[in-house]
Tab-separated table of C-alpha atoms in Angstrom:
chain	number	residue	atom	x	y	z
A	1	MET	CA	20.055	6.982	-37.369
A	2	ALA	CA	17.943	8.068	-40.326
A	3	LYS	CA	14.554	8.054	-40.513
A	4	THR	CA	14.941	7.673	-44.255
A	5	SER	CA	14.914	3.357	-43.754
A	6	THR	CA	13.585	0.169	-45.009
A	7	LEU	CA	13.122	-2.491	-41.994
A	8	SER	CA	14.114	-6.087	-43.570
A	9	VAL	CA	12.889	-9.036	-41.462
A	10	ALA	CA	13.705	-12.440	-42.646
A	11	VAL	CA	12.944	-14.698	-39.341
A	12	GLN	CA	12.821	-18.699	-38.580
A	13	LYS	CA	10.545	-19.390	-35.127
A	14	SER	CA	9.572	-22.892	-33.943
A	15	LEU	CA	6.113	-22.133	-32.412
A	16	ASP	CA	3.576	-24.732	-30.947
A	17	HIS	CA	1.381	-26.433	-34.177
A	18	TYR	CA	4.084	-25.249	-36.903
A	19	ASP	CA	7.303	-23.120	-37.678
A	20	LEU	CA	6.935	-19.311	-38.138
A	21	ASP	CA	8.798	-18.498	-41.271
A	22	VAL	CA	8.244	-15.005	-42.945
A	23	ASP	CA	10.461	-11.965	-45.292
A	24	PHE	CA	9.415	-9.385	-45.857
A	25	THR	CA	10.786	-5.765	-46.294
A	26	CYS	CA	8.547	-1.785	-44.769
A	27	GLU	CA	10.282	0.930	-46.672
A	28	ALA	CA	10.011	3.660	-45.184
A	29	GLY	CA	7.086	6.413	-44.733
A	30	SER	CA	4.558	3.643	-46.092
A	31	LEU	CA	1.998	1.534	-43.690
A	32	THR	CA	2.295	-3.109	-44.354
A	33	ALA	CA	-0.771	-4.149	-43.296
A	34	VAL	CA	0.244	-7.241	-41.650
A	35	VAL	CA	-3.365	-10.428	-42.086
A	36	GLY	CA	-3.329	-13.622	-41.192
A	37	PRO	CA	-6.520	-16.076	-39.459
A	38	SER	CA	-5.986	-16.101	-35.696
A	39	GLY	CA	-2.881	-17.816	-34.803
A	40	ALA	CA	-1.491	-17.598	-37.490
A	41	GLY	CA	1.607	-15.988	-35.981
A	42	LYS	CA	1.283	-12.397	-36.211
A	43	THR	CA	1.340	-11.610	-32.972
A	44	THR	CA	4.886	-13.227	-32.779
A	45	LEU	CA	6.207	-12.006	-35.927
A	46	ILE	CA	5.911	-8.309	-34.297
A	47	ARG	CA	7.355	-9.085	-30.600
A	48	ILE	CA	10.314	-11.130	-32.400
A	49	ILE	CA	10.522	-7.324	-34.780
A	50	ALA	CA	10.438	-5.418	-31.069
A	51	GLY	CA	12.952	-7.240	-29.587
A	52	LEU	CA	10.569	-9.205	-26.596
A	53	GLU	CA	10.956	-12.550	-28.278
A	54	ARG	CA	13.777	-14.001	-29.584
A	55	PRO	CA	13.831	-16.081	-33.058
A	56	ASP	CA	15.461	-18.913	-33.862
A	57	SER	CA	17.296	-17.845	-36.321
A	58	GLY	CA	17.069	-15.141	-38.785
A	59	GLN	CA	17.925	-11.640	-39.017
A	60	VAL	CA	16.101	-7.655	-38.558
A	61	CYS	CA	17.421	-5.101	-39.767
A	62	LEU	CA	16.630	-1.333	-39.928
A	63	GLY	CA	18.794	0.322	-42.630
A	64	ASP	CA	22.113	-0.573	-42.108
A	65	THR	CA	21.740	-1.437	-38.950
A	66	CYS	CA	20.827	-5.135	-37.854
A	67	TRP	CA	18.756	-5.062	-34.326
A	68	THR	CA	19.047	-9.652	-34.380
A	69	ASP	CA	21.255	-11.657	-36.227
A	70	THR	CA	20.903	-14.542	-35.757
A	71	ASP	CA	24.470	-15.799	-37.637
A	72	SER	CA	26.637	-13.265	-35.840
A	73	GLY	CA	25.163	-13.284	-32.123
A	74	VAL	CA	23.728	-9.705	-32.100
A	75	PHE	CA	21.004	-8.826	-30.024
A	76	LEU	CA	19.506	-5.484	-28.968
A	77	HIS	CA	17.389	-5.054	-26.569
A	78	ALA	CA	13.918	-3.795	-27.123
A	79	ARG	CA	14.859	-0.507	-24.994
A	80	LYS	CA	17.682	0.206	-27.530
A	81	ARG	CA	15.925	-0.799	-30.392
A	82	LYS	CA	13.951	3.541	-29.972
A	83	LEU	CA	10.512	1.695	-31.891
A	84	GLY	CA	6.804	3.126	-31.250
A	85	LEU	CA	4.976	0.283	-29.970
A	86	VAL	CA	0.779	0.152	-29.693
A	87	PHE	CA	-0.292	-3.073	-28.284
A	88	GLN	CA	-3.380	-5.057	-29.205
A	89	GLU	CA	-4.931	-4.242	-25.702
A	90	TYR	CA	-4.373	-0.939	-23.303
A	91	THR	CA	-1.615	-0.826	-21.559
A	92	LEU	CA	-0.779	2.973	-20.655
A	93	PHE	CA	0.528	2.409	-16.912
A	94	PRO	CA	-2.564	2.478	-14.449
A	95	HIS	CA	-0.745	5.468	-11.699
A	96	LEU	CA	0.076	8.220	-14.444
A	97	ASN	CA	-2.429	10.091	-16.032
A	98	VAL	CA	-2.497	10.459	-20.183
A	99	ARG	CA	0.169	13.356	-20.033
A	100	LYS	CA	2.544	12.024	-17.544
A	101	ASN	CA	2.027	8.178	-19.725
A	102	VAL	CA	2.468	9.905	-23.029
A	103	ALA	CA	5.343	11.630	-21.730
A	104	PHE	CA	7.155	8.792	-20.615
A	105	ALA	CA	9.273	8.520	-22.734
A	106	ALA	CA	10.057	11.746	-24.502
A	107	SER	CA	12.841	13.838	-24.288
A	108	ASP	CA	10.564	16.815	-26.172
A	109	GLN	CA	7.817	17.518	-24.477
A	110	ASP	CA	6.508	20.274	-27.195
A	111	ARG	CA	6.437	17.334	-29.026
A	112	VAL	CA	3.822	16.100	-26.558
A	113	ASP	CA	1.861	18.414	-26.350
A	114	ARG	CA	1.696	18.788	-30.310
A	115	LEU	CA	1.323	15.060	-30.318
A	116	MET	CA	-1.514	15.330	-27.505
A	117	SER	CA	-3.594	18.083	-29.947
A	118	LEU	CA	-3.441	16.489	-32.993
A	119	PHE	CA	-5.320	13.606	-31.654
A	120	GLY	CA	-8.071	15.328	-29.098
A	121	ILE	CA	-6.664	14.189	-26.409
A	122	SER	CA	-5.109	17.880	-24.698
A	123	HIS	CA	-8.205	18.039	-22.491
A	124	LEU	CA	-8.096	14.617	-21.029
A	125	ALA	CA	-4.356	15.771	-19.634
A	126	ASP	CA	-4.835	15.403	-15.960
A	127	LYS	CA	-6.799	12.160	-16.119
A	128	ARG	CA	-6.304	8.631	-15.544
A	129	PRO	CA	-6.509	5.965	-17.978
A	130	SER	CA	-9.078	4.444	-15.966
A	131	ALA	CA	-11.619	7.818	-15.829
A	132	ILE	CA	-11.349	7.298	-20.236
A	133	SER	CA	-12.873	5.716	-22.428
A	134	GLY	CA	-11.142	2.682	-24.494
A	135	GLY	CA	-10.569	4.923	-27.562
A	136	GLU	CA	-9.724	7.762	-26.079
A	137	ARG	CA	-6.530	5.252	-24.708
A	138	GLN	CA	-5.620	4.366	-27.630
A	139	ARG	CA	-5.369	7.330	-28.643
A	140	ALA	CA	-2.659	7.746	-26.007
A	141	ALA	CA	-1.689	5.090	-26.542
A	142	PHE	CA	-0.301	6.135	-29.896
A	143	CYS	CA	0.355	9.369	-28.396
A	144	GLN	CA	2.654	7.555	-26.004
A	145	ALA	CA	3.988	5.576	-29.269
A	146	LEU	CA	4.753	8.336	-31.436
A	147	ALA	CA	6.156	11.216	-28.292
A	148	ARG	CA	9.808	8.881	-28.921
A	149	ASP	CA	10.199	9.935	-31.912
A	150	PRO	CA	10.396	6.411	-33.281
A	151	VAL	CA	12.399	4.811	-35.612
A	152	LEU	CA	9.765	2.527	-36.480
A	153	LEU	CA	6.578	2.268	-35.475
A	154	LEU	CA	4.722	-1.329	-34.584
A	155	LEU	CA	0.993	-1.685	-33.755
A	156	ASP	CA	-0.152	-4.856	-32.755
A	157	GLU	CA	-4.321	-4.810	-33.289
A	158	PRO	CA	-4.582	-1.644	-31.782
A	159	PHE	CA	-8.673	-0.996	-32.961
A	160	SER	CA	-9.909	-4.590	-32.432
A	161	ALA	CA	-11.215	-3.811	-28.716
A	162	LEU	CA	-12.932	-0.826	-30.126
A	163	ASP	CA	-16.475	-0.343	-31.329
A	164	ALA	CA	-17.137	0.056	-35.238
A	165	GLY	CA	-17.525	3.843	-34.787
A	166	THR	CA	-14.366	4.786	-33.037
A	167	ARG	CA	-12.480	2.044	-35.531
A	168	ARG	CA	-13.168	3.747	-38.364
A	169	SER	CA	-12.730	7.052	-36.981
A	170	LEU	CA	-9.293	6.246	-35.430
A	171	ARG	CA	-8.851	4.201	-38.692
A	172	SER	CA	-9.458	7.381	-40.743
A	173	GLU	CA	-6.526	9.710	-38.061
A	174	LEU	CA	-3.880	6.764	-38.762
A	175	LYS	CA	-4.549	7.420	-42.482
A	176	ASP	CA	-4.277	10.987	-42.381
A	177	ILE	CA	-1.233	11.153	-39.568
A	178	LYS	CA	0.793	8.158	-41.829
A	179	SER	CA	1.744	10.532	-44.736
A	180	GLU	CA	3.460	12.820	-42.051
A	181	LEU	CA	5.441	10.071	-40.888
A	182	ASP	CA	8.761	8.902	-42.955
A	183	ILE	CA	9.359	6.356	-40.528
A	184	PRO	CA	8.260	2.037	-41.476
A	185	VAL	CA	4.616	1.412	-40.021
A	186	LEU	CA	3.472	-2.803	-39.678
A	187	HIS	CA	0.379	-2.725	-38.683
A	188	VAL	CA	-1.134	-5.659	-37.777
A	189	THR	CA	-4.784	-6.806	-38.033
A	190	HIS	CA	-7.830	-9.657	-38.818
A	191	ASP	CA	-9.537	-7.122	-39.966
A	192	LEU	CA	-8.804	-7.323	-44.104
A	193	GLU	CA	-11.354	-4.174	-44.794
A	194	GLU	CA	-9.250	-2.172	-42.571
A	195	ALA	CA	-5.835	-3.739	-43.927
A	196	GLU	CA	-7.075	-2.796	-47.912
A	197	TYR	CA	-7.960	0.928	-46.793
A	198	LEU	CA	-4.274	1.821	-44.393
A	199	GLY	CA	-1.577	-0.790	-45.800
A	200	ASP	CA	0.306	1.073	-48.881
A	201	SER	CA	1.452	-2.881	-49.194
A	202	ILE	CA	0.067	-6.530	-47.271
A	203	LEU	CA	1.704	-9.030	-45.741
A	204	ALA	CA	-0.684	-12.248	-45.325
A	205	VAL	CA	0.697	-14.635	-42.845
A	206	ASP	CA	-0.438	-18.050	-42.611
A	207	HIS	CA	0.373	-20.573	-40.350
A	208	GLY	CA	3.466	-19.134	-40.004
A	209	HIS	CA	4.597	-18.057	-44.219
A	210	VAL	CA	3.635	-15.648	-46.008
A	211	SER	CA	0.717	-16.714	-47.849
A	212	PRO	CA	-0.832	-13.742	-50.821
A	213	ASP	CA	-2.963	-15.697	-51.780
A	214	TRP	CA	-4.707	-16.177	-48.681
A	215	PHE	CA	-5.837	-12.506	-48.712
A	216	SER	CA	-7.069	-12.374	-51.765
A	217	GLY	CA	-8.849	-15.637	-51.492
A	218	GLN	CA	-10.716	-13.701	-48.137
A	219	MET	CA	-11.011	-10.623	-50.023
A	220	CYS	CA	-12.702	-12.155	-52.759
A	221	SER	CA	-15.445	-14.109	-50.409
A	222	LEU	CA	-15.720	-10.935	-48.763
A	223	ARG	CA	-16.861	-9.778	-51.566
A	224	SER	CA	-18.983	-11.993	-52.905
A	225	MET	CA	-20.408	-12.227	-49.325
A	226	HIS	CA	-20.729	-8.170	-49.381
A	227	SER	CA	-22.709	-8.513	-52.935
A	228	SER	CA	-24.984	-11.534	-51.841
A	229	ILE	CA	-25.694	-9.783	-48.948
A	230	TYR	CA	-26.563	-6.545	-51.329
A	231	GLN	CA	-28.653	-8.403	-53.825
A	232	GLY	CA	-31.062	-9.994	-50.981
A	233	SER	CA	-31.759	-6.425	-49.776
A	234	SER	CA	-32.687	-5.316	-53.223
A	235	LEU	CA	-35.269	-7.970	-53.817
B	1	MET	CA	-7.686	-5.499	38.878
B	2	HIS	CA	-8.813	-2.616	37.173
B	3	TRP	CA	-8.517	-2.311	33.692
B	4	GLN	CA	-6.654	0.824	33.613
B	5	ALA	CA	-4.432	-0.125	36.104
B	6	ILE	CA	-3.709	-2.863	34.443
B	7	LEU	CA	-3.076	-0.988	31.007
B	8	LEU	CA	-1.273	1.738	32.591
B	9	ASP	CA	1.633	-1.259	34.709
B	10	ALA	CA	4.650	-1.467	33.612
B	11	SER	CA	4.225	-5.203	33.565
B	12	THR	CA	2.285	-4.405	30.590
B	13	TRP	CA	3.878	-1.169	28.958
B	14	GLY	CA	7.061	-3.714	28.594
B	15	PRO	CA	5.606	-6.078	26.618
B	16	LEU	CA	3.650	-3.324	24.459
B	17	LEU	CA	6.895	-1.269	23.575
B	18	LEU	CA	8.401	-4.369	22.798
B	19	THR	CA	5.568	-5.841	20.069
B	20	ALA	CA	5.668	-2.311	18.990
B	21	ARG	CA	9.332	-2.244	18.002
B	22	VAL	CA	9.550	-5.972	16.165
B	23	ILE	CA	6.709	-4.946	14.321
B	24	ALA	CA	7.948	-1.866	13.168
B	25	VAL	CA	12.232	-3.438	12.606
B	26	ALA	CA	10.118	-6.757	11.097
B	27	GLY	CA	7.995	-4.447	9.016
B	28	ILE	CA	10.705	-2.670	6.946
B	29	MET	CA	12.272	-5.563	6.122
B	30	LEU	CA	9.028	-7.206	5.534
B	31	LEU	CA	8.624	-4.541	3.200
B	32	VAL	CA	12.175	-4.136	1.318
B	33	VAL	CA	12.424	-7.649	1.800
B	34	GLY	CA	9.027	-8.725	0.653
B	35	VAL	CA	8.810	-6.918	-3.014
B	36	LEU	CA	11.732	-7.872	-3.688
B	37	ILE	CA	11.588	-11.716	-3.542
B	38	ALA	CA	8.463	-11.238	-4.513
B	39	TYR	CA	9.850	-9.542	-7.843
B	40	TYR	CA	12.335	-12.113	-8.146
B	41	LEU	CA	10.187	-15.002	-7.758
B	42	THR	CA	8.005	-13.533	-10.936
B	43	GLN	CA	11.068	-12.931	-12.605
B	44	SER	CA	13.362	-15.082	-12.568
B	45	ARG	CA	14.320	-18.591	-14.503
B	46	SER	CA	16.557	-19.807	-12.142
B	47	ARG	CA	16.342	-22.969	-10.930
B	48	LEU	CA	16.617	-21.888	-6.893
B	49	ARG	CA	13.301	-19.818	-7.899
B	50	PRO	CA	11.467	-23.221	-6.870
B	51	VAL	CA	13.486	-23.593	-3.834
B	52	VAL	CA	12.544	-20.020	-3.080
B	53	ASP	CA	8.964	-20.267	-3.426
B	54	PHE	CA	8.703	-23.307	-1.273
B	55	LEU	CA	9.876	-21.674	1.414
B	56	VAL	CA	8.694	-18.276	1.627
B	57	THR	CA	5.561	-20.435	1.748
B	58	LEU	CA	6.009	-22.809	3.922
B	59	PRO	CA	5.289	-20.893	7.733
B	60	LEU	CA	1.762	-20.769	5.778
B	61	VAL	CA	1.070	-24.205	5.411
B	62	PHE	CA	3.705	-25.631	8.017
B	63	PRO	CA	2.791	-25.574	12.113
B	64	PRO	CA	4.596	-22.499	13.402
B	65	ILE	CA	5.512	-24.142	16.425
B	66	ALA	CA	7.289	-26.679	13.714
B	67	THR	CA	8.911	-23.999	12.443
B	68	GLY	CA	10.521	-22.137	14.957
B	69	PHE	CA	11.962	-25.824	15.895
B	70	ALA	CA	13.348	-25.289	12.386
B	71	LEU	CA	14.664	-21.973	13.162
B	72	LEU	CA	15.842	-22.992	15.865
B	73	LEU	CA	17.718	-25.697	15.250
B	74	PHE	CA	19.084	-23.431	12.707
B	75	PHE	CA	19.862	-19.864	14.134
B	76	GLY	CA	20.624	-21.474	17.420
B	77	ARG	CA	24.637	-21.412	19.226
B	78	ASP	CA	24.689	-25.243	17.731
B	79	GLY	CA	23.026	-24.867	14.152
B	80	PRO	CA	24.734	-23.495	10.829
B	81	VAL	CA	24.402	-20.333	11.410
B	82	GLY	CA	25.662	-19.476	15.313
B	83	ARG	CA	28.929	-21.993	13.984
B	84	LEU	CA	29.833	-19.919	10.957
B	85	THR	CA	29.057	-16.100	12.612
B	86	GLY	CA	29.219	-16.532	15.825
B	87	VAL	CA	26.257	-14.601	16.191
B	88	GLU	CA	23.162	-15.542	18.464
B	89	LEU	CA	19.840	-14.970	17.331
B	90	VAL	CA	17.991	-16.808	19.646
B	91	PHE	CA	16.290	-15.834	23.320
B	92	SER	CA	17.109	-12.190	22.392
B	93	PHE	CA	15.285	-9.093	20.595
B	94	PRO	CA	16.932	-9.620	17.067
B	95	GLY	CA	15.247	-13.911	17.581
B	96	VAL	CA	11.660	-12.612	18.296
B	97	VAL	CA	12.485	-10.291	15.302
B	98	LEU	CA	12.791	-13.145	13.086
B	99	ALA	CA	9.565	-14.735	14.301
B	100	SER	CA	8.161	-11.999	13.165
B	101	PHE	CA	9.906	-11.215	10.006
B	102	VAL	CA	9.678	-15.398	8.850
B	103	ALA	CA	5.838	-16.022	10.438
B	104	GLY	CA	4.496	-12.291	7.883
B	105	LEU	CA	6.626	-13.169	4.673
B	106	PRO	CA	4.704	-14.913	2.742
B	107	LEU	CA	1.335	-12.989	3.249
B	108	MET	CA	3.396	-10.036	2.404
B	109	VAL	CA	5.180	-12.024	-0.842
B	110	LYS	CA	2.206	-14.080	-2.183
B	111	PRO	CA	-0.542	-10.858	-2.802
B	112	VAL	CA	2.702	-8.432	-4.635
B	113	GLU	CA	3.710	-11.628	-6.472
B	114	ALA	CA	0.151	-11.767	-7.541
B	115	ALA	CA	-0.400	-8.306	-8.937
B	116	LEU	CA	2.968	-9.226	-10.609
B	117	ARG	CA	2.168	-11.976	-12.164
B	118	GLY	CA	-1.562	-9.605	-13.047
B	119	HIS	CA	-0.185	-6.979	-15.223
B	120	GLY	CA	3.251	-6.525	-14.652
B	121	ARG	CA	4.814	-8.823	-17.960
B	122	LYS	CA	2.387	-6.491	-20.346
B	123	LEU	CA	3.434	-3.614	-18.932
B	124	ALA	CA	7.280	-3.981	-17.740
B	125	GLU	CA	7.063	-4.762	-21.851
B	126	ALA	CA	5.146	-1.449	-22.393
B	127	ALA	CA	8.245	0.251	-20.755
B	128	TYR	CA	10.722	-1.774	-21.970
B	129	VAL	CA	10.356	-1.267	-25.851
B	130	LEU	CA	9.274	2.919	-24.556
B	131	GLY	CA	13.569	2.976	-23.205
B	132	LYS	CA	13.539	1.838	-19.989
B	133	ASN	CA	15.854	-0.754	-18.488
B	134	GLU	CA	14.947	-3.025	-15.732
B	135	TRP	CA	15.186	-1.229	-12.315
B	136	GLN	CA	13.558	2.129	-14.191
B	137	THR	CA	10.863	-0.333	-14.957
B	138	PHE	CA	10.504	-1.856	-11.684
B	139	ALA	CA	10.791	1.448	-10.017
B	140	GLN	CA	8.408	3.623	-11.933
B	141	VAL	CA	6.500	1.288	-13.605
B	142	LEU	CA	5.720	-1.768	-11.507
B	143	LEU	CA	6.004	-1.004	-7.715
B	144	PRO	CA	3.443	2.303	-8.175
B	145	SER	CA	1.499	-0.267	-10.633
B	146	VAL	CA	0.977	-2.566	-7.494
B	147	ARG	CA	1.049	-0.378	-4.443
B	148	ARG	CA	-2.281	-1.510	-4.009
B	149	SER	CA	-1.154	-4.990	-3.371
B	150	VAL	CA	2.196	-3.793	-1.307
B	151	LEU	CA	0.147	-2.121	0.964
B	152	ALA	CA	-2.382	-4.865	1.778
B	153	GLY	CA	0.158	-7.882	2.168
B	154	TRP	CA	1.821	-5.339	4.429
B	155	LEU	CA	-0.598	-4.816	6.569
B	156	LEU	CA	-1.460	-8.704	6.963
B	157	ALA	CA	1.545	-9.579	7.727
B	158	LEU	CA	2.138	-6.679	10.172
B	159	GLY	CA	-1.160	-8.790	11.404
B	160	ARG	CA	0.369	-11.705	11.457
B	161	CYS	CA	3.679	-10.095	13.143
B	162	LEU	CA	1.253	-9.249	15.573
B	163	GLY	CA	0.174	-12.401	16.487
B	164	GLU	CA	2.952	-14.301	16.265
B	165	VAL	CA	3.115	-17.098	19.004
B	166	GLY	CA	5.237	-20.749	17.964
B	167	MET	CA	7.998	-19.564	16.013
B	168	THR	CA	8.489	-16.372	18.957
B	169	LEU	CA	8.470	-19.023	21.772
B	170	MET	CA	10.916	-21.343	19.514
B	171	LEU	CA	13.059	-18.377	18.972
B	172	GLY	CA	12.460	-15.687	21.145
B	173	GLY	CA	11.877	-18.453	24.289
B	174	ASN	CA	9.432	-15.727	25.919
B	175	VAL	CA	12.217	-14.354	29.090
B	176	ILE	CA	9.934	-11.991	30.995
B	177	GLY	CA	11.156	-8.643	30.124
B	178	LYS	CA	12.870	-9.245	27.097
B	179	THR	CA	11.085	-11.624	24.744
B	180	ASN	CA	8.001	-11.888	26.112
B	181	THR	CA	5.639	-10.228	23.427
B	182	LEU	CA	1.932	-9.119	24.141
B	183	SER	CA	0.590	-12.119	22.114
B	184	LEU	CA	3.363	-14.203	24.923
B	185	GLU	CA	2.367	-11.879	27.142
B	186	ILE	CA	-1.696	-13.190	26.938
B	187	TYR	CA	-0.827	-16.593	27.088
B	188	ASN	CA	1.674	-16.054	30.421
B	189	ALA	CA	-1.152	-14.534	31.885
B	190	VAL	CA	-3.682	-17.291	31.541
B	191	PHE	CA	-1.222	-19.646	32.208
B	192	SER	CA	-1.178	-18.019	35.817
B	193	GLY	CA	-4.410	-16.994	36.842
B	194	GLU	CA	-4.720	-13.821	35.304
B	195	PHE	CA	-7.593	-13.281	33.544
B	196	ASP	CA	-8.440	-9.825	33.953
B	197	ARG	CA	-4.994	-9.012	32.265
B	198	ALA	CA	-5.888	-11.438	29.407
B	199	ILE	CA	-8.866	-10.424	29.132
B	200	VAL	CA	-7.338	-6.290	28.551
B	201	LEU	CA	-3.924	-7.483	26.111
B	202	SER	CA	-6.784	-9.413	23.901
B	203	CYS	CA	-8.565	-6.212	23.615
B	204	VAL	CA	-5.470	-4.350	23.037
B	205	ILE	CA	-4.455	-6.265	20.480
B	206	GLY	CA	-7.861	-6.562	19.449
B	207	VAL	CA	-8.572	-3.091	18.474
B	208	VAL	CA	-5.025	-2.853	16.787
B	209	SER	CA	-6.274	-5.694	14.399
B	210	LEU	CA	-9.594	-4.384	14.287
B	211	ALA	CA	-7.657	-1.338	12.778
B	212	LEU	CA	-5.704	-2.933	9.796
B	213	TYR	CA	-8.392	-4.353	8.960
B	214	MET	CA	-10.789	-2.142	8.700
B	215	VAL	CA	-7.834	-0.017	6.050
B	216	LEU	CA	-7.329	-3.577	4.268
B	217	ARG	CA	-11.278	-3.238	4.097
B	218	ARG	CA	-11.395	-0.045	2.429
B	219	LEU	CA	-8.175	-0.512	0.682
B	220	SER	CA	-10.316	-3.499	-1.004
B	221	ALA	CA	-12.798	-1.062	-1.414
B	222	VAL	CA	-11.493	1.721	-3.237
């Protein structure tokens, strides 16, 4: 499969309080930030793309290859999609050290070493996930996801459990690395500034639907709040 | 009789060795079958799942003597298993093993099931996304992740096997020299007024139980 493929998603799924109905594309080499309020359906969308959930109807295709197509009954198991997924919570395997975690699904050991060096965790190779900090765990999770040489990278609020300093640092590292990845990257976040900073495009989802107005409205409110705080502090 | 003489007496060694053999065989069965049942209970969406869950949990809440009687009816000569297969399990070594296995099963399955439910789903999904199939995920991720719970459940189950009386009495029959385990031998000693012997045998079983408890404590402290 060519790595320079576009991700195209058009899926519908009934959720508890509303229907998820989203249609978008994400170009190879670009990062689409998926934003929206809590419970908007962002994580469900990521899980559908990853093959961890099935939509009621619709398609998930990368280039010419459809991973999910309810019309033709196609559903490729998550293990066959060759994608990288970094979860919100740390999901490194607790019984393996950092290097074994990163190399868990990798075929190229040189790539494992390169990634660990790139993310600055080479010195943690022999440590268990429980013995390193949250930021280091998330760096290891990024390495693990990229070590497979994925055709698509999905990030489900990977920075939400980190402190502000670590979050800024990892954001900056991701911005540097994403330009070198020739694959579509989907980054789910509830942090609007993070979305604006990292995203080549923004996909706002509200109550299961694409809602560009939601993002612009929220950004206006945020800027107005920042402006009030600034003016207040200068008085 | 002096306690050393009681310990060295052949009528003590017989039940001791029988109990060791029962625990060895039932222990292996509990480890393999218990882990697989725990995995099945966390993964399956079949209608059979609640039935399996009920049957596994039953010995925890049902009186052992009544469970033993039910097993006797089921596995006995005139029961469905006896009639269909012609195999007679009761009043023999396999009957005692079966009683210990059934008694220990819930204590083996429940801790492992709880551990698999705790983080198992997320870890399994992470492994699937990284290209592993169900068997690889079970062997390389889930089992190593819950190994502490497996060991804890196994030790608890072995402790239960060691002290099992009601079901063993029903299925094994307390046949002297054949199915009289250590716990049953304590009962026999008390019943025949050999209190010194009962005390020594109780101390032996108590020491083994205490050792299991110490390992469990160490496991939960780490």
